[in-house]
Coordinates of C-alpha atoms and ligand atoms in Angstrom, one line a residue:
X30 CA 55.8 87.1 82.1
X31 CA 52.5 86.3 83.9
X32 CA 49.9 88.8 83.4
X33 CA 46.5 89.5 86.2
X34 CA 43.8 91.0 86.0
X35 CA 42.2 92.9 88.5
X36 CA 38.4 93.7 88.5
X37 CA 37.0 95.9 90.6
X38 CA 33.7 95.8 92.4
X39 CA 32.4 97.6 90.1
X40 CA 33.6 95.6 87.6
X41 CA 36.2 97.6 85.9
X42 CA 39.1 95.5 84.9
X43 CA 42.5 96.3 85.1
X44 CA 45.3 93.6 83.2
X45 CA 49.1 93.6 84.3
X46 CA 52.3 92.1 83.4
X47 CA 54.7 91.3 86.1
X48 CA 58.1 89.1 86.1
X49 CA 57.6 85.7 88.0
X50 CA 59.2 86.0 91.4
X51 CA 56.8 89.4 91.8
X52 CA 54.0 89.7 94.2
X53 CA 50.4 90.2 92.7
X54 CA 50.3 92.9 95.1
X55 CA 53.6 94.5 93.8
X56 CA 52.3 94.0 89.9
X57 CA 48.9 96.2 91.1
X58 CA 51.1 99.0 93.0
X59 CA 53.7 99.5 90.0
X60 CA 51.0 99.5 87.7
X61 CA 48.6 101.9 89.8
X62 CA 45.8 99.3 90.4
X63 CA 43.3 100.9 92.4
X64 CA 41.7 99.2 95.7
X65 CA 45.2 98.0 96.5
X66 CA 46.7 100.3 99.5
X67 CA 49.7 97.7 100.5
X68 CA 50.3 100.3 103.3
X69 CA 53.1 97.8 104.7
X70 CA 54.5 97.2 101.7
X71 CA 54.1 93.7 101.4
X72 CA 55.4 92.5 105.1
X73 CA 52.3 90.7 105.4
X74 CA 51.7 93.5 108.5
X75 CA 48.5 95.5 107.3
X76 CA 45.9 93.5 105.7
X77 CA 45.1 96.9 102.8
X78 CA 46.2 94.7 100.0
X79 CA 43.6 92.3 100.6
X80 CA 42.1 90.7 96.9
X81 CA 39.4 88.0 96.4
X82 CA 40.7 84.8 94.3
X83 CA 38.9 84.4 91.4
X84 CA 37.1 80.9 91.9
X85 CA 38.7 79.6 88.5
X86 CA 42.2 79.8 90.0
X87 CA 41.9 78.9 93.6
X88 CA 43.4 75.7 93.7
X89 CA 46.2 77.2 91.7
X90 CA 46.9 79.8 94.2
X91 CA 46.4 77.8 97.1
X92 CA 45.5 78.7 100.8
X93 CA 46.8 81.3 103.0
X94 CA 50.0 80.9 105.2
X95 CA 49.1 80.6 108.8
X96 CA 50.7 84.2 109.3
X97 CA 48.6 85.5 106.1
X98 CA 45.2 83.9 108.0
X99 CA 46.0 85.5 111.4
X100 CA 46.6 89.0 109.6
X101 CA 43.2 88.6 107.4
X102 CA 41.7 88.8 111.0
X103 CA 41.9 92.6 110.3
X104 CA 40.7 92.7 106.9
X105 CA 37.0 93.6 106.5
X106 CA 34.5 91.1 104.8
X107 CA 36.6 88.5 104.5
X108 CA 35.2 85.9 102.1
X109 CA 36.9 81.7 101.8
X110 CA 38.5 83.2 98.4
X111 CA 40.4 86.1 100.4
X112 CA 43.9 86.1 100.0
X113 CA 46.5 89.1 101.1
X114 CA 48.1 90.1 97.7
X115 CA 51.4 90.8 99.0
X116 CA 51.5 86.8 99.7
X117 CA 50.5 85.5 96.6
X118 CA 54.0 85.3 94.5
X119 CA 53.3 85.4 90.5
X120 CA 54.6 82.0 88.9
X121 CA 54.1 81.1 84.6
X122 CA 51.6 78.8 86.3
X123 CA 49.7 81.7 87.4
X124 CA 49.8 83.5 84.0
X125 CA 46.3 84.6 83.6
X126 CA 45.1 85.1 87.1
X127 CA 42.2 87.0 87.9
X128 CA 41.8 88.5 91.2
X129 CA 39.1 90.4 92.5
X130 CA 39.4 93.7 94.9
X131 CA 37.3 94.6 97.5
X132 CA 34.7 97.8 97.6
X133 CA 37.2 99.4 100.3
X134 CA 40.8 97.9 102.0
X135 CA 40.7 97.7 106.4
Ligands
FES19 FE1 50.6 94.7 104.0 FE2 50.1 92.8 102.2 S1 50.9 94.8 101.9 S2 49.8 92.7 104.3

């Protein structure tokens, strides 16, 4: 079962187990991540569940969708490592993942 961790911007870290097939935004919500809001619940609609890859695993994760990049439009300080949670689906490959959440979602 892949396991992320989340740090915060302060720096608190938060580490997760989630069954492959799951969403990292769906692995910080059932485990009650904070700085994830997912307020439409993972439709790729809302932009709240908005993360920062950790450099390390960038190439893993890949790039955004071009549906993911037109909705990250409405995210606030997007950065060339943002990624919507909701769209990045947890593999074995991606066991280990660290993904960084923003000072505030919108
Ligand atoms: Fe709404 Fe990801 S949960 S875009």
């Amino acid at each position: 079962m892949p396991s992320i961790t989340f740090v915060a911007f302060d720096g608190a870290r938060r580490t997760v187990t989630a069954p492959a097939g799951a969403t990292a935004m769906e692995a910080a919500v059932r485990n009650a991540v904070p700085g994830i809001d997912a307020d439409c619940g993972g439709a790729c609609a809302c932009a709240t569940c908005h993360v920062y890859v950790d450099e390390a695993w960038r190439v893993a994760v890949g790039e955004p969708g071009d549906m993911e990049e037109d909705m990250l439009d409405f995210a606030s300080d997007v950065r060339p490592t943002s990624r919507l949670s909701c769209q990045i689906k947890l593999t074995d490959a991606l066991d280990g993942l660290v993904l960084h959440t923003p000072e505030r979602q919108g």
